[in-house]
């Protein structure tokens, strides 16, 4: 039933300079929402890439662009090195066999009038034509087993008869029915009860290990990125601000925004630490984003250069990049990050 | 503002559509009833009037359809709707001018009473669910399931024939001359009582139900709970918070229901012989008075459009979300 | 998921214990929205009317058009259950035979109008853009233009006024309301995740429309059908009353037409015009009841939760907003063990 899997660590899905601007609705279209600007990422077989950011950072849009639910304004999506342009029809169906999406809200992503059997059967029939009768039934049961749901109990249930965790497992099963190489998980656990989250996350990890699927894990919780993902990208206001392996990014964050994210988790050991609250303010207006570095209105270290030029992703170590002028001290007008700066040696 | 602009554009388009429909329908009538009538009145019509009728009904076969259309519009702008056959030789516009105020008065007042009264009752019913007052709903629904005119007939039978409390019909006492005197005004009110009450009774159920349902939905919203927790008086919360939000769909529903209200009132006037537009339409149908029928349809449609515009203005004033630009 | 260090060697959590399905468990309830008390009553009454419509002409004691089967304007009696009219025709038979006319036109108009509303509304909701604007404008125009004058005008222009024509005219003027409703619902459904998920899964668009969206619209479609039928019945009666519809086709409105035209009021012949109106009211009530039932299903907040109002009043509890009364017996004081 499956094609030859990609060799481990091979780049399966890649985004190059991905950009999406949404026109502002109205009688006269004034401006665009700069949802995503120039995002690069690589998804490797058997690896999890976490995309971390607040609401409005553009991470869900990236997932939907990769799932080809709407076209990008600029940039490319490459599957095994070849650009993907399909948006509908047979080419789109070919593509979505390889890249499947899991949605955030388990209560909304399943049609309330269809049973689990219908949902999974449709997915199987679309992607494996000619599957009928006993073979279909076996495939159905195999899918439910794979997401750790007892087939006899769950196959004829309606979504409103399932709990949140069970629905999310059904959604994962639906995605797996296509035998994909890439799973785009848009905040798959953020709407589940806390006690259930670990179970679903472990299921995803299990799938990664056993099936060698590449997973894009989108979340606003940077701690779960450390638990689950191999690499982490941090996004702010539609742009990538930091990349690197999860351990380094979460333990020694380089970008001031990442530092803010990491320190924002309540930590009883550092109550009242003045260093903890470094930045103030709110996410920017995405119709007219700030000039230069989009984080500069909130950054405690902002300098003249930050207000005028958009920082590029600068390498600061093995596989680590950060988009902050504080790591380009030779540039005139660059900010001084002081003790907040991650030294290049540590990063290496 | 943008919202209003869109609505005004829409109404202009609808008005154009109504006029165009009006233009085409008489041309669909098989036979040549108008021609026959013109021939009958030949000697008494001046050439101007004959020309107007030709334009209205497309009787001049030599003129192309497109040209007829332009002529029709030109005539409308001059306010010329032709000569009425059943009220010969009164022009249609004059017939309408004398009967429109009666209809507007009756419908307007009755509808306002319905809307305001129905909404208030609905607010109370929605706020206090489960009281005996809930029985109001099936009772009024029964009354609204009945055609207006039947209710009117029953009302006449009860209050005008059996009990002789109110007049059986007409707009005012035939012995009085129209003036602003107390007697005349009193007579008008007396004659309007039965028809008005019948309209109110028939239409109030819809308002009560709609308002009650909306109140139930709105009161389960968190902002109402917050208002109560703040310690505001029950009346403040009920009206200032809940009803204010619940009334929005009612306003837009009001605009749409105007068409139905007008339809019902037409027949009402036939039953009560009330000298409004509906009564004239009834007579026009009986007398095959096509110019009058056409004119009435046009006037009714345009009046409903105007009322819709007013309702939209009220909606914009009530709902701050529509005032937001983009 | 806080900063608490997590043991990455955690076991995979075991699957939820399988729930044993007890034999004799309640069968799944389909079409729940027609199962509450109000809907059932309404449907029952409707059923009676349907039966009457079918068998009416066969069980009518007299031919409704036959003149002189009884004395003129006779009071109701054993022979003529609802008396006779001004030329001696039996009123009861007229109403019985008229049921068919009313039901046929009502159902036919409602079916055509609802199909039209689904076609226009769902298409507009899915098309978006220019197509949506055009379809919306068309339905809004039909919505704003007052129905009755238009119907009168059209009916006067069109020669034949058979039941079919009337039904078509009514459907043509009454579809717009449902179309607007369905378009709004389709738009909101389209944005729901499961439609996007179906797309992401590779479903074809027509399958998304038919199998994902339409099943979620059944309650609205049913409600729209009922409302349109109410409108059709009332309008048809009005048309017959005015005399626009064919006065030889028996319907309740026709009876009223004859009654009004012959001064039934003044002559005190209440049996002539009262029953027809009562019948219309009962039919309208039945339709409204079904609609209420559907309403309560669609908007669960409309259902009365907790104690029923009568029980609350018995216990002296005043109903309030945000207040759901339930009754619980206080735990019994443990009896003395000695």
Coordinates of N, CA and C in Angstrom, one line a residue, chain B residues 6-7 10-11 13-14 17-18 21-22 25 28-30 126-132 134 137-138 141-142 144-147 149-150 153-154 156-157 161 209 212-213 216-217 219-221 228 234 256 259-260 262-264 266-267 270-271 281-282 285 290 293-294 297 300-301 304-305 308, chain C residues 38 133 136-137 140-150 152-154 156-159 177 180 230-231 234 237-238 241-244 253 256 260 265-266 273-278 280-285 288 292 295-296 299 301-305 309-310 312-313 318-322:
Chain B
X6 N -24.0 50.8 -0.1 CA -24.4 49.6 -0.7 C -25.9 49.4 -0.8
X7 N -26.6 49.7 0.3 CA -28.0 49.5 0.4 C -28.7 50.4 -0.6
X10 N -28.4 49.1 -4.0 CA -29.3 48.0 -4.2 C -30.8 48.5 -4.4
X11 N -31.2 49.5 -3.6 CA -32.6 49.9 -3.8 C -32.8 50.6 -5.1
X13 N -31.3 49.7 -7.8 CA -31.5 48.6 -8.8 C -32.8 48.0 -8.6
X14 N -33.3 47.8 -7.4 CA -34.6 47.2 -7.2 C -35.7 48.1 -7.8
X17 N -35.8 47.6 -11.3 CA -36.3 46.3 -11.7 C -37.9 46.3 -11.6
X18 N -38.4 47.0 -10.5 CA -39.8 47.0 -10.4 C -40.4 47.8 -11.5
X21 N -40.4 45.5 -14.6 CA -41.4 44.5 -14.5 C -42.8 45.1 -14.9
X22 N -43.0 46.3 -14.3 CA -44.2 47.0 -14.6 C -44.4 47.3 -16.1
X25 N -45.2 43.6 -17.9 CA -46.4 42.8 -17.6 C -47.6 43.1 -18.5
X28 N -47.8 41.5 -21.7 CA -48.0 40.0 -21.7 C -49.4 39.7 -21.8
X29 N -50.3 40.6 -21.5 CA -51.7 40.3 -21.5 C -52.2 40.0 -22.9
X30 N -52.7 38.8 -23.1 CA -53.2 38.5 -24.5 C -54.4 39.3 -24.8
X126 N -39.1 36.7 26.8 CA -37.7 36.1 26.7 C -37.0 36.2 28.0
X127 N -37.2 37.3 28.8 CA -36.5 37.5 30.0 C -37.0 36.5 31.1
X128 N -38.3 36.4 31.1 CA -38.9 35.5 32.2 C -39.5 34.3 31.5
X129 N -38.6 33.3 31.3 CA -39.1 32.1 30.6 C -39.8 31.2 31.6
X130 N -40.8 30.6 31.1 CA -41.5 29.6 32.0 C -42.6 30.1 32.8
X131 N -43.0 31.4 32.6 CA -44.2 31.8 33.4 C -45.5 31.5 32.6
X132 N -46.6 31.9 33.3 CA -47.9 31.6 32.6 C -48.0 32.4 31.3
X134 N -46.2 32.7 29.0 CA -45.7 32.0 27.8 C -46.9 31.6 26.9
X137 N -47.9 33.1 23.4 CA -47.3 32.7 22.1 C -48.2 31.9 21.3
X138 N -48.8 30.8 21.8 CA -49.7 30.0 20.9 C -50.9 30.8 20.6
X141 N -50.1 33.1 17.8 CA -49.7 32.4 16.6 C -51.0 32.0 15.9
X142 N -52.0 31.6 16.7 CA -53.3 31.2 16.1 C -53.8 32.3 15.3
X144 N -52.2 34.7 13.9 CA -51.5 35.1 12.8 C -51.5 34.0 11.7
X145 N -52.1 32.8 12.0 CA -52.2 31.8 11.0 C -53.4 32.0 10.1
X146 N -54.2 32.9 10.6 CA -55.5 33.2 9.9 C -55.2 34.3 8.9
X147 N -55.8 34.3 7.7 CA -55.7 35.4 6.8 C -56.3 36.7 7.4
X149 N -58.0 39.0 6.3 CA -59.3 39.4 5.9 C -60.4 38.5 6.6
X150 N -60.1 37.3 6.9 CA -61.0 36.5 7.6 C -61.2 37.0 9.0
X153 N -63.4 40.0 8.8 CA -64.8 39.6 8.6 C -65.4 39.3 9.9
X154 N -64.7 38.5 10.7 CA -65.2 38.1 12.0 C -65.4 39.3 12.9
X156 N -65.9 42.3 12.0 CA -67.0 43.1 11.6 C -68.3 42.4 12.1
X157 N -68.4 41.1 12.0 CA -69.5 40.4 12.4 C -69.8 40.6 13.9
X161 N -71.9 44.3 13.4 CA -73.2 43.8 13.1 C -74.0 43.3 14.4
X209 N -42.6 36.5 18.9 CA -41.8 35.2 18.8 C -40.4 35.6 18.4
X212 N -38.6 37.2 21.4 CA -38.4 36.3 22.4 C -37.2 35.3 22.1
X213 N -37.2 34.8 20.9 CA -36.1 33.9 20.6 C -34.8 34.6 20.6
X216 N -33.7 35.2 24.2 CA -33.2 33.9 24.8 C -31.8 33.7 24.4
X217 N -31.5 33.9 23.1 CA -30.1 33.7 22.7 C -29.2 34.8 23.3
X219 N -29.5 36.6 26.1 CA -29.3 36.6 27.5 C -28.3 35.4 28.0
X220 N -28.0 34.5 27.1 CA -27.1 33.5 27.5 C -25.6 34.0 27.2
X221 N -25.5 35.2 26.6 CA -24.2 35.7 26.3 C -23.5 36.2 27.6
X228 N -25.3 41.8 35.0 CA -26.0 41.4 36.2 C -25.1 41.4 37.4
X234 N -32.4 45.2 37.3 CA -32.8 44.2 36.3 C -33.3 44.9 35.0
X256 N -37.9 43.6 5.8 CA -38.4 42.5 4.8 C -39.8 42.2 5.0
X259 N -43.2 44.0 3.0 CA -43.9 43.5 1.8 C -45.1 42.7 2.2
X260 N -44.9 41.8 3.2 CA -46.1 41.0 3.6 C -47.1 41.8 4.2
X262 N -47.9 44.9 3.7 CA -48.6 45.6 2.6 C -49.6 44.7 2.0
X263 N -49.2 43.5 1.6 CA -50.1 42.6 1.0 C -51.3 42.3 1.8
X264 N -51.1 42.1 3.1 CA -52.2 41.8 4.0 C -53.2 43.0 4.1
X266 N -53.8 45.2 1.9 CA -54.6 45.4 0.7 C -55.9 44.7 0.8
X267 N -55.8 43.5 1.2 CA -57.1 42.7 1.3 C -57.9 43.2 2.4
X270 N -60.2 45.8 1.3 CA -61.3 45.3 0.5 C -62.4 44.9 1.5
X271 N -62.0 44.3 2.6 CA -63.1 43.8 3.5 C -63.8 44.9 4.1
X281 N -57.3 49.0 -5.7 CA -56.8 47.8 -6.5 C -57.9 46.8 -6.7
X282 N -58.6 46.6 -5.7 CA -59.8 45.6 -5.8 C -60.7 46.0 -6.9
X285 N -59.2 45.6 -10.4 CA -59.2 44.3 -10.9 C -60.6 44.0 -11.4
X290 N -56.5 48.5 -16.2 CA -55.1 48.2 -16.2 C -54.2 49.4 -15.8
X293 N -54.2 49.5 -12.1 CA -53.5 48.4 -11.5 C -52.0 48.6 -11.6
X294 N -51.5 49.0 -12.8 CA -50.1 49.2 -12.9 C -49.5 50.3 -12.0
X297 N -49.3 49.1 -8.4 CA -48.2 48.2 -8.1 C -46.9 49.0 -8.0
X300 N -46.9 51.0 -4.7 CA -46.7 50.1 -3.5 C -45.2 49.7 -3.4
X301 N -44.7 49.3 -4.6 CA -43.3 48.8 -4.5 C -42.4 50.0 -4.1
X304 N -42.6 50.6 -0.4 CA -41.9 49.6 0.4 C -40.4 49.8 0.4
X305 N -39.9 50.2 -0.8 CA -38.5 50.5 -0.9 C -38.1 51.7 0.0
X308 N -37.9 50.5 3.5 CA -36.7 49.7 3.7 C -35.5 50.6 3.9
Chain C
X38 N -44.0 19.2 20.2 CA -44.6 20.2 19.4 C -44.6 19.7 17.9
X133 N -22.8 37.8 -5.8 CA -23.4 39.2 -5.8 C -24.6 39.2 -6.7
X136 N -27.4 37.0 -5.1 CA -28.0 37.7 -4.0 C -28.8 38.9 -4.4
X137 N -28.4 39.6 -5.4 CA -29.2 40.8 -5.8 C -30.5 40.3 -6.3
X140 N -32.7 39.3 -3.4 CA -33.1 40.5 -2.6 C -34.2 41.2 -3.3
X141 N -34.1 41.3 -4.6 CA -35.1 42.0 -5.4 C -36.5 41.4 -5.2
X142 N -36.5 40.0 -5.3 CA -37.7 39.3 -5.2 C -38.2 39.4 -3.7
X143 N -37.3 39.6 -2.8 CA -37.7 39.6 -1.4 C -38.4 41.0 -1.1
X144 N -37.9 42.0 -1.7 CA -38.4 43.4 -1.3 C -39.7 43.7 -2.0
X145 N -39.8 43.3 -3.3 CA -41.0 43.6 -4.0 C -42.2 42.9 -3.3
X146 N -43.2 43.6 -2.9 CA -44.3 43.0 -2.2 C -45.0 41.9 -3.0
X147 N -45.2 40.8 -2.4 CA -45.6 39.6 -3.1 C -47.0 39.7 -3.7
X148 N -48.0 40.1 -2.9 CA -49.4 40.1 -3.4 C -49.6 40.9 -4.6
X149 N -49.3 42.2 -4.6 CA -49.5 43.0 -5.8 C -48.9 42.3 -7.0
X150 N -47.7 41.8 -6.8 CA -47.0 41.2 -8.0 C -47.8 40.0 -8.5
X152 N -51.0 39.4 -8.0 CA -52.2 39.8 -8.6 C -52.0 40.2 -10.1
X153 N -50.9 41.0 -10.2 CA -50.6 41.5 -11.5 C -50.4 40.4 -12.5
X154 N -49.5 39.5 -12.1 CA -49.2 38.4 -12.9 C -50.4 37.5 -13.2
X156 N -53.4 38.3 -13.2 CA -54.4 39.0 -14.0 C -53.9 38.9 -15.5
X157 N -52.6 38.9 -15.7 CA -52.1 38.9 -17.0 C -52.1 37.5 -17.7
X158 N -51.8 36.5 -16.8 CA -51.8 35.2 -17.4 C -53.2 34.7 -17.5
X159 N -53.6 34.1 -18.6 CA -55.0 33.7 -18.8 C -55.4 32.6 -17.8
X177 N -37.0 34.1 0.3 CA -36.7 34.1 1.7 C -35.8 32.9 2.1
X180 N -32.1 33.3 0.8 CA -31.3 34.2 1.6 C -30.8 33.4 2.8
X230 N -46.8 27.7 4.5 CA -47.7 28.6 5.1 C -48.0 29.8 4.2
X231 N -47.0 30.4 3.7 CA -47.1 31.5 2.8 C -48.0 31.1 1.6
X234 N -51.8 30.7 2.6 CA -52.4 32.0 2.9 C -52.6 32.8 1.6
X237 N -55.3 31.4 -0.6 CA -56.7 31.7 -0.1 C -57.0 33.2 -0.4
X238 N -56.0 34.0 -0.2 CA -56.3 35.4 -0.5 C -56.6 35.6 -2.0
X241 N -60.0 34.5 -2.7 CA -61.0 35.4 -2.1 C -61.2 36.6 -2.9
X242 N -60.1 37.1 -3.5 CA -60.3 38.3 -4.4 C -61.0 38.0 -5.7
X243 N -60.8 36.7 -6.1 CA -61.5 36.3 -7.3 C -60.5 36.2 -8.4
X244 N -59.2 36.3 -8.1 CA -58.2 36.2 -9.2 C -58.0 34.7 -9.6
X253 N -60.5 29.2 0.1 CA -60.6 30.6 -0.3 C -61.8 30.9 -1.2
X256 N -64.9 31.3 0.8 CA -64.9 32.6 1.4 C -65.3 33.7 0.3
X260 N -68.4 36.1 0.9 CA -68.3 37.5 0.9 C -69.1 38.2 -0.1
X265 N -72.2 37.7 5.8 CA -72.1 38.5 7.1 C -73.5 39.0 7.5
X266 N -73.9 39.9 6.5 CA -75.2 40.6 6.8 C -76.3 39.7 7.0
X273 N -68.9 31.3 6.5 CA -67.5 31.9 6.4 C -66.6 31.5 7.6
X274 N -67.2 31.1 8.7 CA -66.3 30.9 9.9 C -65.5 29.6 9.7
X275 N -66.1 28.5 9.3 CA -65.4 27.2 9.3 C -64.1 27.3 8.3
X276 N -64.3 28.0 7.2 CA -63.1 28.0 6.3 C -61.9 28.7 7.0
X277 N -62.2 29.8 7.7 CA -61.1 30.5 8.4 C -60.5 29.6 9.4
X278 N -61.4 28.9 10.2 CA -60.9 28.0 11.2 C -60.0 26.9 10.7
X280 N -58.2 27.1 8.0 CA -56.9 27.7 7.6 C -56.0 27.9 8.8
X281 N -56.7 28.4 9.9 CA -56.0 28.6 11.1 C -55.4 27.4 11.7
X282 N -56.1 26.3 11.7 CA -55.6 25.0 12.2 C -54.4 24.5 11.4
X283 N -54.6 24.6 10.1 CA -53.4 24.2 9.2 C -52.2 25.1 9.5
X284 N -52.5 26.4 9.6 CA -51.3 27.3 9.9 C -50.7 27.0 11.2
X285 N -51.5 26.7 12.2 CA -51.0 26.3 13.5 C -50.2 25.1 13.5
X288 N -46.9 25.9 12.1 CA -46.1 26.6 13.0 C -45.6 25.7 14.1
X292 N -41.8 25.4 15.2 CA -41.3 25.6 16.6 C -40.4 24.4 17.0
X295 N -37.2 24.8 15.3 CA -36.4 25.9 16.0 C -35.7 25.4 17.2
X296 N -36.5 24.7 18.0 CA -35.9 24.3 19.3 C -34.7 23.3 19.1
X299 N -31.7 25.6 17.8 CA -31.2 26.5 18.8 C -31.5 25.9 20.2
X301 N -30.8 26.5 23.0 CA -31.1 27.3 24.1 C -32.5 27.6 24.3
X302 N -33.3 27.3 23.2 CA -34.7 27.6 23.3 C -35.4 26.5 24.0
X303 N -34.8 25.4 24.2 CA -35.4 24.3 24.9 C -35.4 24.7 26.4
X304 N -36.5 24.3 27.1 CA -36.5 24.6 28.5 C -35.7 23.5 29.2
X305 N -34.6 23.9 29.8 CA -33.8 22.9 30.6 C -34.3 22.8 32.0
X309 N -41.9 24.5 33.6 CA -42.4 25.8 34.2 C -43.5 25.5 35.3
X310 N -44.4 24.5 35.0 CA -45.5 24.3 35.9 C -44.9 23.8 37.3
X312 N -42.0 24.4 38.4 CA -41.4 25.4 39.1 C -42.4 26.3 39.9
X313 N -43.5 26.6 39.3 CA -44.5 27.4 39.9 C -45.0 26.7 41.1
X318 N -39.6 31.4 41.2 CA -39.8 32.3 40.1 C -38.8 32.2 39.0
X319 N -39.2 32.0 37.8 CA -38.3 31.7 36.7 C -37.4 33.0 36.4
X320 N -36.2 32.8 36.3 CA -35.3 33.9 36.0 C -34.3 33.6 34.9
X321 N -33.7 34.6 34.3 CA -32.7 34.3 33.3 C -31.5 33.7 33.9
X322 N -30.8 32.8 33.2 CA -29.6 32.3 33.7 C -29.8 31.4 34.9

